[in-house]
Amino acid sequence: MAGVAVAAGGVAIAEVVTSQPTSSPSFNGPVYTVAYRGSTVYVGGNFTTAIVSGRNHARSRLAAFDARTGALLDWKPAADANVRAIAVAGDVVYAAGDFDTVNGTTRDAIAGFNATSGELTPMRHTVLGQPNALAAGNGRLYVGGRITAVDGAPRSNLAAFSLSTGALDPWAPTTDDVVNAVAVTSQRVYLGGRFHRTNKVSSTLRLSAVDPATGAVEPGFVPKPVSQVFAVTADNSGVYVALGGQGGRAVAYTPAGATRWTRVFDGDAQAIAVLDGTTYVGGHFDKACTTTNNGVKGVCTDGSVPRGKLAAIDSQGNLLDWAPQANGVAGTRQIAASAQLGSISAVGDFTTVSSVSRKRYVAFSGVTPRTENAPANGPVASYNFDSTIADGTFDDGSGHKHLLRAILRHDAKVSMEPHGAGQALTFPRRCDGPTCARLVLQASETPDLNPGIAPLRYGASIRLATAPAGTKGPDGQNILQKGYATDGGQYKLQVDGVTGKPSCVLSDAKASYVARSRTSVADDQWHALECRRTGPTLAVLVDGEVKTTTAIPETLAIESDQPFSLGGKGVGPNNDQYHGALDDVWIHIG
């Protein structure tokens, strides 16, 4: 059974993988790197044999197997030396390391393979140095390590190749020392290592962000971790790093580089991954410190708990009970997460995990896979604003026929803007006064949008201008609302009118309960917001991460005959008008 992250009131908010390993192969030598591609896992290292059900299978430093069953696949390119990094892009698996040949064919330190057959791609380069890290995105394969040249062209520990042609890319930022880790988003490439300068900028100590196309340093991102960075991962909420030093650390930063939380261990943290809001950390530690204090040789000075080579941390930085306990000295070297499968994989030098034999590879599952904001069994209302009916109403994509009709006052207009592959709805700009433009969308006669006391989830994607985000007022800007507190109860999603911090509200005639994020979304970027009611807990999520929870009565029921509305509670004065862009609204009950 899967473990859980427990919020106030004892209710699960984010699922955590089980501590019991799934079935998987073992290996006769160190495994350094792991990556998912759908239901396939690819590993690389310094092994020559994969072991399945007691039988040995020749695999020279590269192997692949089914993530669900552990069955070894007939994918077996043979490298003549260490494979240190793997990345997947479409139908190609890339590997980098110390090898000179693969399948007897010259491939100097980097190679590409067909993800199904294992055949080499034409990509072929001469790399002077040692690649340590790979990451694919933005049409490029990014490489980090200790590198001085590629094909005779100078490179200072970083390089990139075209995913479409395999050619060396002009992207060439520099560091003054080794790069251990690379993580890619659509807007940044994060670099972690032992360096003190990126592009000769002195503020980029050990962790920096550069432009994915030009390599220019992001000047506003200056976190300055206290010790060497061994691993980096990133999501919409920020950046997560694993550090060495005097004892290891796992640290989460905001996209601006501010520290969100820190956990300390009695040995290096070498691996990090995030799944469903939970951060998984691996290394050669044996204990997690109960505070951020440690002393000589990393010993926890204020108390500790056992965490052999693996640990889990919730979105607020709290250490979770998940503790599979792996053995060995070097321990865990890398962790990969699969949202599609709801699982994580860890590789390294361990041979036993959770008291069972798992030689150098282990996988854990148990998190419900999520591929979209709304749950898989379908919402009771859904709007993407990509289709309209002739009379100006917006269609309900859930099939429940909750059509939205625009109500306008004071020269307001229904305006659209491009978003993704479709369009989003834009509400009136900020304005103070009785004649300001007002726009609200309403769906009438919606009794099936009343959740009673059932589990409830609802959300939307929004883009809100930088703070101040709107007019002042106690209720801020109303994004989504069903009902009124004094008439059968209410649920709503709103943003503060000045700071742009989102909040979720549940109300009945007795009281209102608010879960308010401490993080603003008023940055002119798109963010996915979600409200989640589970028993006696209400949570607000931003970009898939739980930001705040609050306790609510389990008996709080919402049964309202009032309409469902978007953008405000009405078009009269003080209507809590929303002033941003809106897309992908959904509600799920049960």
Coordinates of C-alpha atoms in Angstrom, one line a residue:
M1 CA 0.0 0.0 0.0
A2 CA 1.3 3.4 -0.8
G3 CA 2.4 5.9 1.9
V4 CA 0.9 9.4 2.1
A5 CA 1.9 12.9 3.0
V6 CA -0.3 13.9 5.9
A7 CA -1.7 17.4 6.3
A8 CA -3.4 19.1 9.2
G9 CA -6.3 16.9 10.4
G10 CA -4.6 13.8 9.3
V11 CA -5.8 13.8 5.7
A12 CA -3.6 12.8 2.7
I13 CA -2.8 15.6 0.3
A14 CA 0.0 14.2 -1.9
E15 CA 0.5 10.5 -2.4
V16 CA 3.9 9.0 -1.7
V17 CA 5.2 5.8 -3.3
T18 CA 5.2 2.6 -1.3
S19 CA 8.4 1.7 0.6
Q20 CA 8.2 -1.9 -0.8
P21 CA 10.2 -2.3 -4.1
T22 CA 8.6 -3.5 -7.3
S23 CA 10.0 -6.4 -9.3
S24 CA 13.0 -5.4 -11.3
P25 CA 16.4 -6.7 -12.6
S26 CA 19.6 -6.5 -10.6
F27 CA 23.1 -5.7 -12.0
N28 CA 26.6 -6.9 -11.2
G29 CA 28.2 -3.5 -11.2
P30 CA 27.4 0.1 -10.3
V31 CA 24.4 1.8 -12.1
Y32 CA 25.0 5.5 -12.5
T33 CA 22.0 6.7 -14.5
V34 CA 18.3 6.0 -15.1
A35 CA 15.6 7.4 -17.4
Y36 CA 11.9 6.6 -18.2
R37 CA 10.4 6.5 -21.7
G38 CA 6.7 5.6 -21.2
S39 CA 6.7 2.2 -19.6
T40 CA 10.3 1.5 -20.4
V41 CA 13.2 2.1 -18.0
Y42 CA 16.8 2.7 -19.4
V43 CA 19.8 2.4 -17.2
G44 CA 23.6 2.9 -17.7
G45 CA 26.6 2.3 -15.6
N46 CA 29.6 0.0 -15.3
F47 CA 27.9 -3.4 -15.2
T48 CA 28.3 -6.3 -17.6
T49 CA 25.4 -8.5 -16.5
A50 CA 21.7 -8.0 -15.7
I51 CA 20.2 -10.6 -13.4
V52 CA 16.5 -11.6 -13.7
S53 CA 15.0 -14.4 -11.5
G54 CA 18.5 -15.7 -10.8
R55 CA 19.6 -15.9 -14.5
N56 CA 22.4 -13.8 -15.9
H57 CA 22.0 -11.8 -19.1
A58 CA 24.8 -10.1 -20.9
R59 CA 24.4 -6.3 -20.9
S60 CA 27.4 -4.1 -21.4
R61 CA 26.8 -0.9 -19.4
L62 CA 23.4 -0.3 -21.0
A63 CA 20.1 -2.1 -20.5
A64 CA 16.3 -1.6 -20.7
F65 CA 13.3 -3.3 -19.1
D66 CA 9.6 -3.0 -18.6
A67 CA 8.9 -0.7 -15.7
R68 CA 5.6 -2.4 -14.8
T69 CA 6.8 -6.1 -14.9
G70 CA 10.6 -5.8 -14.5
A71 CA 11.0 -8.0 -17.7
L72 CA 14.3 -7.4 -19.4
L73 CA 14.0 -6.1 -22.9
D74 CA 16.1 -7.1 -26.0
W75 CA 17.7 -3.6 -26.0
K76 CA 21.4 -4.1 -25.5
P77 CA 23.9 -1.7 -27.1
A78 CA 27.3 -2.5 -25.7
A79 CA 29.6 0.3 -24.5
D80 CA 33.3 -0.4 -23.8
A81 CA 33.4 1.9 -20.7
N82 CA 31.3 3.7 -18.1
V83 CA 27.9 5.2 -19.1
R84 CA 27.4 8.2 -16.8
A85 CA 24.2 9.9 -18.1
I86 CA 21.1 9.0 -20.1
A87 CA 18.4 11.2 -21.6
V88 CA 15.4 10.4 -23.8
A89 CA 13.9 12.6 -26.5
G90 CA 11.2 11.1 -28.7
D91 CA 12.3 7.8 -30.2
V92 CA 16.0 8.3 -29.3
V93 CA 17.9 7.4 -26.2
Y94 CA 21.1 9.4 -25.6
A95 CA 24.0 8.2 -23.5
A96 CA 27.2 9.9 -22.4
G97 CA 30.2 8.7 -20.4
D98 CA 33.8 7.4 -20.7
F99 CA 33.3 5.0 -23.7
D100 CA 35.1 5.1 -27.0
T101 CA 33.1 2.6 -28.9
V102 CA 29.5 1.2 -28.8
N103 CA 28.7 -2.1 -30.6
G104 CA 32.3 -2.0 -31.8
T105 CA 31.7 1.3 -33.6
T106 CA 33.5 4.5 -32.7
R107 CA 31.4 6.8 -30.6
D108 CA 33.5 9.1 -28.4
A109 CA 31.8 9.8 -25.1
I110 CA 28.3 10.5 -26.6
A111 CA 25.9 8.4 -28.6
G112 CA 22.3 8.1 -29.7
F113 CA 20.2 4.9 -30.0
N114 CA 16.9 3.9 -31.4
A115 CA 14.7 3.6 -28.3
T116 CA 13.2 0.2 -29.5
S117 CA 16.0 -1.5 -31.5
G118 CA 19.1 -0.1 -29.8
E119 CA 20.6 0.7 -33.2
L120 CA 23.1 3.6 -33.3
T121 CA 22.0 6.9 -34.8
P122 CA 24.4 8.7 -37.1
M123 CA 25.3 11.2 -34.4
R124 CA 29.0 11.1 -34.0
H125 CA 31.4 13.6 -32.3
T126 CA 34.8 13.9 -30.7
V127 CA 34.5 15.1 -27.1
L128 CA 37.6 16.2 -25.3
G129 CA 36.8 15.6 -21.6
Q130 CA 34.3 13.7 -19.5
P131 CA 30.5 14.3 -19.9
N132 CA 28.6 13.9 -16.6
A133 CA 25.1 15.0 -17.3
L134 CA 22.5 15.0 -20.2
A135 CA 19.1 16.7 -20.5
A136 CA 16.9 17.1 -23.6
G137 CA 14.5 20.0 -24.3
N138 CA 13.9 23.0 -26.5
G139 CA 15.2 21.1 -29.6
R140 CA 18.6 20.4 -28.0
L141 CA 20.5 17.8 -26.1
Y142 CA 22.4 19.6 -23.4
V143 CA 25.6 18.2 -22.0
G144 CA 27.5 19.1 -18.8
G145 CA 30.7 17.8 -17.3
R146 CA 34.4 18.5 -17.5
I147 CA 34.7 19.3 -21.2
T148 CA 37.2 21.5 -23.1
A149 CA 36.3 20.9 -26.7
V150 CA 33.8 19.2 -29.1
D151 CA 35.0 18.4 -32.6
G152 CA 37.8 20.9 -32.1
A153 CA 35.5 23.7 -31.1
P154 CA 36.2 25.1 -27.6
R155 CA 33.7 24.4 -24.9
S156 CA 34.0 25.1 -21.2
N157 CA 32.2 22.2 -19.5
L158 CA 29.0 22.7 -21.4
A159 CA 27.8 21.9 -24.9
A160 CA 24.6 21.2 -26.9
F161 CA 23.5 19.2 -29.9
S162 CA 20.6 19.5 -32.2
L163 CA 17.9 16.9 -31.5
S164 CA 16.8 16.9 -35.2
T165 CA 20.2 16.6 -36.9
G166 CA 22.7 15.6 -34.1
A167 CA 25.0 18.5 -35.1
L168 CA 26.9 20.5 -32.6
D169 CA 24.8 23.6 -31.5
P170 CA 26.2 27.1 -31.1
W171 CA 24.9 27.1 -27.5
A172 CA 28.1 27.4 -25.4
P173 CA 27.9 29.0 -21.9
T174 CA 31.0 28.5 -19.8
T175 CA 31.8 27.5 -16.3
D176 CA 35.2 27.7 -14.4
D177 CA 34.8 24.1 -13.0
V178 CA 33.0 20.9 -13.5
V179 CA 29.2 20.7 -14.2
N180 CA 27.6 17.7 -12.4
A181 CA 24.0 18.2 -13.3
V182 CA 21.7 19.8 -15.9
A183 CA 17.9 20.3 -15.8
V184 CA 15.8 21.8 -18.6
T185 CA 12.6 23.8 -18.6
S186 CA 11.0 25.8 -21.5
Q187 CA 12.6 29.0 -20.2
R188 CA 15.8 28.0 -18.5
V189 CA 18.6 25.5 -18.3
Y190 CA 19.7 25.0 -14.7
L191 CA 23.3 24.0 -14.1
G192 CA 24.8 22.5 -10.9
G193 CA 28.3 21.5 -10.0
R194 CA 31.5 22.6 -8.4
F195 CA 32.0 25.9 -10.4
H196 CA 32.2 29.4 -9.0
R197 CA 31.3 31.3 -12.2
T198 CA 29.1 30.9 -15.2
N199 CA 30.0 33.0 -18.2
K200 CA 32.5 34.7 -15.8
V201 CA 29.7 36.0 -13.6
S202 CA 30.8 35.7 -10.0
S203 CA 27.3 35.5 -8.5
T204 CA 26.6 32.1 -10.1
L205 CA 28.2 30.0 -7.4
R206 CA 27.6 26.2 -7.9
L207 CA 24.0 26.7 -9.2
S208 CA 23.0 28.9 -12.1
A209 CA 20.4 29.4 -14.8
V210 CA 21.0 30.2 -18.4
D211 CA 18.9 30.8 -21.5
P212 CA 18.1 27.6 -23.4
A213 CA 18.8 29.2 -26.8
T214 CA 21.5 31.8 -26.2
G215 CA 23.3 30.5 -23.0
A216 CA 23.1 33.9 -21.4
V217 CA 23.0 33.9 -17.6
E218 CA 19.7 34.7 -15.9
P219 CA 20.9 37.5 -13.6
G220 CA 18.0 37.3 -11.2
F221 CA 18.7 33.7 -10.2
V222 CA 21.5 33.8 -7.6
P223 CA 20.8 31.1 -4.9
K224 CA 24.4 30.4 -4.0
P225 CA 24.2 26.9 -2.4
V226 CA 26.7 26.3 0.4
S227 CA 28.4 23.3 -1.2
Q228 CA 28.9 21.3 -4.4
V229 CA 25.7 20.5 -6.3
F230 CA 25.4 16.9 -7.4
A231 CA 21.9 16.8 -8.8
V232 CA 19.3 19.3 -10.1
T233 CA 15.6 19.0 -11.1
A234 CA 13.0 21.6 -11.8
D235 CA 9.2 22.1 -12.1
N236 CA 6.8 25.0 -12.3
S237 CA 7.3 25.6 -8.5
G238 CA 11.1 26.0 -8.7
V239 CA 14.4 24.2 -8.5
Y240 CA 15.5 21.3 -6.3
V241 CA 19.1 20.4 -5.7
A242 CA 21.1 17.7 -3.9
L243 CA 24.3 18.9 -2.2
G244 CA 27.4 17.4 -0.8
G245 CA 29.7 19.1 1.8
Q246 CA 29.8 18.6 5.5
G247 CA 26.8 16.3 5.5
G248 CA 24.4 16.5 2.6
R249 CA 21.5 18.8 1.9
A250 CA 18.4 18.8 -0.2
V251 CA 17.3 22.4 -0.9
A252 CA 14.2 23.7 -2.8
Y253 CA 14.4 27.2 -4.3
T254 CA 11.8 29.4 -6.0
P255 CA 12.2 30.3 -9.6
A256 CA 13.6 33.6 -8.3
G257 CA 16.3 31.7 -6.3
A258 CA 14.9 32.2 -2.8
T259 CA 15.2 29.2 -0.5
R260 CA 11.8 27.5 0.1
W261 CA 13.1 24.7 2.4
T262 CA 16.3 22.8 3.4
R263 CA 16.7 19.3 4.7
V264 CA 20.1 18.1 6.1
F265 CA 21.6 14.6 6.2
D266 CA 24.7 13.0 7.7
G267 CA 26.2 12.3 4.2
D268 CA 26.1 13.7 0.7
A269 CA 22.8 14.0 -1.1
Q270 CA 23.6 12.9 -4.7
A271 CA 20.2 12.4 -6.3
I272 CA 16.8 14.2 -6.4
A273 CA 13.5 13.9 -8.2
V274 CA 9.9 15.3 -7.7
L275 CA 6.7 13.3 -8.1
D276 CA 3.2 14.5 -7.2
G277 CA 4.6 17.3 -5.0
T278 CA 6.9 15.0 -3.0
T279 CA 10.7 15.4 -3.3
Y280 CA 12.7 12.1 -3.2
V281 CA 16.4 12.4 -2.2
G282 CA 19.1 9.8 -2.5
G283 CA 22.8 9.7 -1.4
H284 CA 25.2 8.0 0.8
F285 CA 23.6 9.2 4.0
D286 CA 22.3 7.0 6.8
K287 CA 20.4 9.5 8.8
A288 CA 18.3 12.6 8.3
C289 CA 18.8 15.4 10.8
T290 CA 15.7 16.7 12.6
T291 CA 17.0 20.3 12.2
T292 CA 19.3 22.0 9.7
N293 CA 22.2 21.8 12.1
N294 CA 25.1 19.4 11.8
G295 CA 28.7 19.2 12.9
V296 CA 32.0 17.3 12.3
K297 CA 31.7 14.8 9.5
G298 CA 28.1 15.8 9.0
V299 CA 26.9 14.4 12.3
C300 CA 23.4 15.6 13.2
T301 CA 23.8 17.7 16.3
D302 CA 20.1 18.1 17.3
G303 CA 18.8 14.6 16.7
S304 CA 18.2 12.4 13.7
V305 CA 16.1 9.6 12.3
P306 CA 17.2 6.6 10.2
R307 CA 17.1 7.2 6.4
G308 CA 19.4 4.8 4.7
K309 CA 20.3 6.3 1.3
L310 CA 16.8 7.3 0.5
A311 CA 14.3 9.9 1.9
A312 CA 11.1 11.8 1.0
I313 CA 10.1 15.4 1.7
D314 CA 6.7 17.1 1.3
S315 CA 6.1 20.4 -0.5
Q316 CA 6.5 22.4 2.7
G317 CA 9.9 20.8 3.5
N318 CA 8.7 18.3 6.1
L319 CA 10.6 15.0 6.3
L320 CA 8.1 12.2 5.6
D321 CA 8.0 8.7 7.2
W322 CA 9.0 7.0 3.9
A323 CA 12.2 5.1 4.7
P324 CA 12.9 2.0 2.6
Q325 CA 16.5 1.8 4.0
A326 CA 19.1 0.9 1.4
N327 CA 22.6 -0.4 2.3
G328 CA 26.1 0.2 0.9
V329 CA 28.6 3.1 1.1
A330 CA 28.2 5.1 -2.1
G331 CA 24.4 4.5 -1.9
T332 CA 22.0 6.1 -4.3
R333 CA 23.5 7.9 -7.3
Q334 CA 20.5 9.0 -9.3
I335 CA 16.6 9.0 -9.0
A336 CA 14.1 9.3 -11.9
A337 CA 10.4 9.9 -11.6
S338 CA 7.5 8.9 -13.9
A339 CA 4.3 10.9 -13.5
Q340 CA 2.7 8.6 -16.2
L341 CA 3.4 5.5 -14.1
G342 CA 3.2 7.1 -10.6
S343 CA 6.6 5.6 -9.8
I344 CA 10.3 6.4 -9.1
S345 CA 13.5 4.5 -9.8
A346 CA 16.7 4.8 -7.9
V347 CA 20.2 3.5 -9.0
G348 CA 23.6 3.3 -7.3
D349 CA 25.7 0.8 -5.5
F350 CA 23.3 -0.6 -2.9
T351 CA 22.4 -4.4 -2.9
T352 CA 19.6 -4.5 -0.3
V353 CA 16.5 -2.2 0.0
S354 CA 13.7 -2.7 2.5
S355 CA 15.4 -5.9 3.6
V356 CA 15.0 -7.5 0.1
S357 CA 17.7 -8.0 -2.5
R358 CA 17.8 -5.2 -5.0
K359 CA 21.2 -4.9 -6.5
R360 CA 22.0 -1.4 -7.8
Y361 CA 18.5 -0.7 -9.1
V362 CA 15.2 -0.3 -7.3
A363 CA 11.7 1.0 -8.2
F364 CA 8.8 2.1 -6.1
S365 CA 5.2 2.7 -7.3
G366 CA 1.9 3.6 -5.8
V367 CA 1.2 7.2 -6.8
T368 CA -2.0 7.6 -8.9
P369 CA -0.8 8.7 -12.4
R370 CA -1.9 12.1 -13.4
T371 CA -1.7 13.4 -16.9
E372 CA -4.0 16.4 -16.7
N373 CA -5.4 18.8 -14.1
A374 CA -8.8 17.1 -13.9
P375 CA -9.1 13.5 -12.6
A376 CA -9.2 10.7 -15.1
N377 CA -12.9 9.8 -14.6
G378 CA -13.9 13.2 -15.9
P379 CA -15.1 16.5 -14.6
V380 CA -18.7 17.6 -14.1
A381 CA -18.0 20.8 -15.8
S382 CA -15.1 21.8 -18.1
Y383 CA -14.3 24.9 -20.2
N384 CA -11.4 25.6 -22.5
F385 CA -13.0 28.5 -24.4
D386 CA -11.9 27.1 -27.7
S387 CA -15.5 26.8 -29.0
T388 CA -18.5 29.0 -28.9
I389 CA -22.1 28.8 -29.9
A390 CA -23.7 31.4 -32.2
D391 CA -25.4 33.3 -29.4
G392 CA -22.1 33.8 -27.6
T393 CA -22.3 31.1 -25.0
F394 CA -19.3 28.9 -24.2
D395 CA -19.7 25.2 -24.5
D396 CA -19.2 22.7 -21.5
G397 CA -16.5 20.2 -22.6
S398 CA -17.6 17.7 -19.9
G399 CA -20.7 16.8 -21.8
H400 CA -23.0 17.9 -18.9
K401 CA -24.3 20.9 -20.9
H402 CA -23.5 23.6 -18.3
L403 CA -23.3 26.4 -21.0
L404 CA -21.8 29.6 -19.9
R405 CA -23.4 32.9 -21.0
A406 CA -21.6 36.3 -20.8
I407 CA -23.2 39.1 -18.8
L408 CA -21.6 42.5 -19.6
R409 CA -21.9 46.0 -18.1
H410 CA -20.4 49.4 -18.9
D411 CA -19.0 48.7 -22.4
A412 CA -17.4 45.4 -21.4
K413 CA -16.4 43.1 -24.2
V414 CA -15.8 39.3 -24.5
S415 CA -12.1 39.2 -25.6
M416 CA -10.0 36.3 -26.4
E417 CA -6.2 35.7 -26.6
P418 CA -4.0 32.9 -27.9
H419 CA -3.1 30.2 -25.3
G420 CA -1.4 26.9 -26.1
A421 CA -3.1 25.4 -29.1
G422 CA -6.3 27.3 -28.5
Q423 CA -7.6 30.5 -26.9
A424 CA -8.2 31.9 -23.5
L425 CA -10.7 34.4 -22.2
T426 CA -9.5 37.9 -21.2
F427 CA -11.4 39.9 -18.5
P428 CA -11.6 43.7 -18.2
R429 CA -8.5 45.6 -17.0
R430 CA -8.1 47.0 -13.5
C431 CA -10.5 49.9 -12.8
D432 CA -11.9 51.7 -9.8
G433 CA -15.4 53.3 -9.8
P434 CA -19.1 52.5 -10.4
T435 CA -18.8 52.6 -14.2
C436 CA -16.0 50.2 -14.7
A437 CA -16.4 47.5 -17.2
R438 CA -17.7 44.2 -15.8
L439 CA -17.8 40.8 -17.3
V440 CA -19.2 37.6 -15.6
L441 CA -19.9 34.2 -17.2
Q442 CA -22.8 32.3 -15.6
A443 CA -24.4 28.8 -15.9
S444 CA -27.8 28.5 -14.4
E445 CA -29.7 25.6 -12.9
T446 CA -26.6 23.6 -11.9
P447 CA -27.6 21.3 -9.0
D448 CA -25.1 18.6 -10.1
L449 CA -22.3 21.1 -9.3
N450 CA -23.3 20.9 -5.6
P451 CA -20.9 18.5 -3.9
G452 CA -22.7 18.3 -0.5
I453 CA -19.9 16.8 1.8
A454 CA -18.3 14.8 -1.0
P455 CA -14.6 15.2 -2.0
L456 CA -14.3 18.2 -4.3
R457 CA -11.6 19.4 -6.7
Y458 CA -11.9 22.4 -9.0
G459 CA -9.4 24.6 -10.8
A460 CA -8.3 26.8 -13.6
S461 CA -5.3 28.2 -15.5
I462 CA -4.8 31.9 -15.2
R463 CA -2.5 34.7 -16.3
L464 CA -2.5 37.7 -14.0
A465 CA -0.6 40.9 -14.5
T466 CA 2.2 41.7 -12.1
A467 CA 1.2 43.0 -8.6
P468 CA -0.7 45.1 -7.8
A469 CA -3.0 42.7 -9.6
G470 CA -6.3 44.5 -9.1
T471 CA -8.5 46.7 -7.0
K472 CA -8.3 46.6 -3.2
G473 CA -11.0 44.9 -1.3
P474 CA -11.6 42.1 1.3
D475 CA -12.6 39.5 -1.3
G476 CA -10.1 40.3 -4.1
Q477 CA -10.8 38.9 -7.5
N478 CA -13.2 36.1 -8.1
I479 CA -12.1 33.4 -10.6
L480 CA -14.7 30.7 -10.0
Q481 CA -17.7 30.5 -7.7
K482 CA -20.7 28.3 -7.0
G483 CA -23.3 29.6 -4.6
Y484 CA -23.3 32.0 -1.7
A485 CA -22.4 31.4 1.9
T486 CA -25.8 32.4 3.2
D487 CA -27.8 30.5 0.7
G488 CA -26.9 26.8 0.8
G489 CA -23.1 27.2 1.0
Q490 CA -20.4 28.2 -1.4
Y491 CA -17.1 27.1 -3.0
K492 CA -14.8 29.5 -4.9
L493 CA -11.4 30.2 -6.2
Q494 CA -10.1 33.7 -5.9
V495 CA -6.9 35.9 -6.0
D496 CA -6.1 38.7 -3.6
G497 CA -6.6 42.0 -5.4
V498 CA -3.3 43.5 -4.4
T499 CA -0.8 40.7 -3.9
G500 CA -2.2 38.2 -6.4
K501 CA -2.0 35.3 -3.9
P502 CA -4.6 32.7 -4.8
S503 CA -6.9 31.2 -2.2
C504 CA -9.7 28.5 -2.0
V505 CA -12.8 29.2 0.0
L506 CA -15.5 26.9 1.4
S507 CA -18.4 28.5 3.3
D508 CA -21.7 27.8 4.9
A509 CA -24.1 30.0 6.9
K510 CA -21.9 29.5 10.0
A511 CA -18.3 30.3 8.8
S512 CA -15.9 30.6 5.9
Y513 CA -12.7 28.5 5.6
V514 CA -9.8 29.8 3.5
A515 CA -6.7 28.1 2.3
R516 CA -4.4 30.9 1.0
S517 CA -1.2 30.4 -0.9
R518 CA 1.8 32.4 0.4
T519 CA 3.1 32.6 -3.2
S520 CA 1.8 35.2 -5.6
V521 CA 0.8 34.3 -9.2
A522 CA 0.7 37.9 -10.3
D523 CA 3.7 37.6 -12.6
D524 CA 2.1 37.8 -16.1
Q525 CA 2.8 34.0 -16.5
W526 CA 0.3 31.2 -16.8
H527 CA -0.3 29.1 -13.7
A528 CA -2.5 26.1 -13.0
L529 CA -4.5 26.7 -9.8
E530 CA -6.5 23.9 -7.9
C531 CA -8.7 23.7 -4.8
R532 CA -8.9 20.3 -3.2
R533 CA -11.4 19.3 -0.4
T534 CA -10.7 15.9 1.1
G535 CA -12.7 15.2 4.3
P536 CA -11.7 17.8 6.9
T537 CA -9.0 19.4 4.8
L538 CA -9.0 22.2 2.2
A539 CA -5.9 22.7 0.1
V540 CA -4.8 25.2 -2.5
L541 CA -2.3 24.0 -5.2
V542 CA -0.3 26.1 -7.6
D543 CA 1.2 24.4 -10.6
G544 CA 0.5 21.0 -9.1
E545 CA 2.1 21.7 -5.7
V546 CA 0.2 22.0 -2.4
K547 CA 0.9 25.5 -1.0
T548 CA -1.4 25.7 2.0
T549 CA -3.9 23.5 3.8
T550 CA -6.6 24.4 6.4
A551 CA -8.9 22.3 8.5
I552 CA -12.6 22.4 7.8
P553 CA -15.6 20.6 9.4
E554 CA -16.3 17.3 7.7
T555 CA -20.0 18.1 8.0
L556 CA -19.7 21.3 5.9
A557 CA -22.2 20.8 3.1
I558 CA -22.7 22.8 -0.1
E559 CA -26.2 22.5 -1.6
S560 CA -27.0 25.8 -3.4
D561 CA -29.5 26.7 -6.0
Q562 CA -27.5 29.7 -7.0
P563 CA -25.7 29.8 -10.4
F564 CA -22.2 28.8 -11.2
S565 CA -20.1 31.8 -12.3
L566 CA -16.7 32.8 -13.6
G567 CA -15.0 36.2 -13.3
G568 CA -17.1 37.7 -10.5
K569 CA -20.1 37.1 -8.3
G570 CA -22.3 39.3 -10.5
V571 CA -22.1 42.5 -12.6
G572 CA -23.2 44.9 -9.9
P573 CA -21.0 47.2 -7.8
N574 CA -18.2 45.5 -5.8
N575 CA -18.6 42.3 -7.9
D576 CA -15.0 41.1 -7.1
Q577 CA -14.2 41.4 -10.8
Y578 CA -11.4 39.2 -12.1
H579 CA -8.9 41.2 -14.2
G580 CA -6.7 38.5 -15.8
A581 CA -6.9 35.8 -18.5
L582 CA -8.6 32.5 -17.9
D583 CA -8.5 29.1 -19.5
D584 CA -9.1 25.3 -18.7
V585 CA -11.6 25.6 -16.0
W586 CA -12.8 22.3 -14.4
I587 CA -14.8 20.9 -11.5
H588 CA -14.7 17.3 -10.2
I589 CA -16.9 15.9 -7.5
G590 CA -16.4 12.5 -5.8

